[in-house]
Amino acid sequence: MDSKRIENAFVEVVEALGDVEYKEELKDTPKRIADSYKEIFYGIGVDPKEVLTRTFDINNNELIIEKNIDFYSMCEHHFLPFFGTICIAYIPNKKIFGFGDILKLIEILSRRPQLQERLTEEIAKYIYEILNCQGVYVVVEAKHLCMTMRGQKKENTKILTTSAKGVFETDINKKMEVLTLLK
């Protein structure tokens, strides 16, 4: 990431706003934004597969749910934040991931310019393909500042997206079990 270039770009943004007085309080804002972008977008260029290398053998294939995982991302359409929670359910195939590794996967994928629909799909895809599990079901619920700060300005609107892989695509009873447990 080219921090100096980002900093210079935000100097231009502040100046382009027009009548905003470039006062003392704004002097270091472009540098602060550039520094914060390192954290906000740290998932750019990071291979999500790197954090899903450790698996653990288990003796059963019972449903596993990790829910209410907080996340923050940046809408690629307006470069405004969206944030909320992610719930992941999967049925292993005698192997599981560590819960912390799933959290790392979410951080990598959400810390890049993103669409909620793509984020949901990518989480499901990586878990399903790398773990070779029987099925995975991902639910993402988020509030988008591009809908609350601008545009339609609907403060309480949340977007819910899902992605189902494997058994959750074909077995409605398994899907309903997950949805019941998530309530």
PDB file of N, CA, C and O in Angstrom, residues 52-57 94-98 101 130-131:
ATOM      1  N   LEU A  52      -6.045 -20.834   6.765  1.00  0.00           N
ATOM      2  CA  LEU A  52      -6.842 -22.059   6.857  1.00  0.00           C
ATOM      3  C   LEU A  52      -5.990 -23.284   6.545  1.00  0.00           C
ATOM      4  O   LEU A  52      -6.359 -24.141   5.750  1.00  0.00           O
ATOM      5  N   THR A  53      -4.839 -23.346   7.172  1.00  0.00           N
ATOM      6  CA  THR A  53      -3.925 -24.462   6.919  1.00  0.00           C
ATOM      7  C   THR A  53      -3.989 -25.525   8.007  1.00  0.00           C
ATOM      8  O   THR A  53      -3.640 -26.670   7.764  1.00  0.00           O
ATOM      9  N   ARG A  54      -4.428 -25.140   9.202  1.00  0.00           N
ATOM     10  CA  ARG A  54      -4.483 -26.101  10.315  1.00  0.00           C
ATOM     11  C   ARG A  54      -5.882 -26.678  10.432  1.00  0.00           C
ATOM     12  O   ARG A  54      -6.859 -25.936  10.507  1.00  0.00           O
ATOM     13  N   THR A  55      -5.960 -27.981  10.444  1.00  0.00           N
ATOM     14  CA  THR A  55      -7.231 -28.644  10.716  1.00  0.00           C
ATOM     15  C   THR A  55      -7.017 -29.612  11.871  1.00  0.00           C
ATOM     16  O   THR A  55      -5.885 -29.989  12.181  1.00  0.00           O
ATOM     17  N   PHE A  56      -8.105 -29.990  12.487  1.00  0.00           N
ATOM     18  CA  PHE A  56      -8.065 -30.915  13.612  1.00  0.00           C
ATOM     19  C   PHE A  56      -9.005 -32.078  13.306  1.00  0.00           C
ATOM     20  O   PHE A  56     -10.134 -31.864  12.866  1.00  0.00           O
ATOM     21  N   ASP A  57      -8.525 -33.284  13.532  1.00  0.00           N
ATOM     22  CA  ASP A  57      -9.354 -34.471  13.315  1.00  0.00           C
ATOM     23  C   ASP A  57     -10.355 -34.614  14.452  1.00  0.00           C
ATOM     24  O   ASP A  57     -10.030 -34.349  15.614  1.00  0.00           O
ATOM     25  N   LYS A  94     -15.026 -35.152   9.328  1.00  0.00           N
ATOM     26  CA  LYS A  94     -13.988 -35.687  10.228  1.00  0.00           C
ATOM     27  C   LYS A  94     -12.820 -34.720  10.458  1.00  0.00           C
ATOM     28  O   LYS A  94     -11.815 -35.078  11.040  1.00  0.00           O
ATOM     29  N   LYS A  95     -12.966 -33.457   9.979  1.00  0.00           N
ATOM     30  CA  LYS A  95     -11.948 -32.432  10.208  1.00  0.00           C
ATOM     31  C   LYS A  95     -12.649 -31.120  10.518  1.00  0.00           C
ATOM     32  O   LYS A  95     -13.707 -30.831   9.966  1.00  0.00           O
ATOM     33  N   ILE A  96     -12.020 -30.309  11.377  1.00  0.00           N
ATOM     34  CA  ILE A  96     -12.542 -28.980  11.689  1.00  0.00           C
ATOM     35  C   ILE A  96     -11.409 -27.954  11.621  1.00  0.00           C
ATOM     36  O   ILE A  96     -10.231 -28.303  11.672  1.00  0.00           O
ATOM     37  N   PHE A  97     -11.804 -26.700  11.498  1.00  0.00           N
ATOM     38  CA  PHE A  97     -10.872 -25.582  11.644  1.00  0.00           C
ATOM     39  C   PHE A  97     -10.935 -25.096  13.078  1.00  0.00           C
ATOM     40  O   PHE A  97     -11.962 -25.247  13.753  1.00  0.00           O
ATOM     41  N   GLY A  98      -9.861 -24.465  13.542  1.00  0.00           N
ATOM     42  CA  GLY A  98      -9.927 -23.766  14.810  1.00  0.00           C
ATOM     43  C   GLY A  98     -10.819 -22.547  14.664  1.00  0.00           C
ATOM     44  O   GLY A  98     -10.854 -21.917  13.601  1.00  0.00           O
ATOM     45  N   ASP A 101      -9.086 -19.441  13.507  1.00  0.00           N
ATOM     46  CA  ASP A 101      -8.722 -19.386  12.091  1.00  0.00           C
ATOM     47  C   ASP A 101      -9.887 -18.892  11.246  1.00  0.00           C
ATOM     48  O   ASP A 101      -9.694 -18.176  10.269  1.00  0.00           O
ATOM     49  N   ILE A 130     -11.702 -25.713   1.255  1.00  0.00           N
ATOM     50  CA  ILE A 130     -10.460 -26.077   1.952  1.00  0.00           C
ATOM     51  C   ILE A 130     -10.699 -27.181   2.977  1.00  0.00           C
ATOM     52  O   ILE A 130      -9.905 -28.105   3.093  1.00  0.00           O
ATOM     53  N   LEU A 131     -11.799 -27.102   3.696  1.00  0.00           N
ATOM     54  CA  LEU A 131     -12.088 -28.107   4.716  1.00  0.00           C
ATOM     55  C   LEU A 131     -12.666 -29.381   4.105  1.00  0.00           C
ATOM     56  O   LEU A 131     -12.609 -30.432   4.713  1.00  0.00           O
TER      57      LEU A 131
END
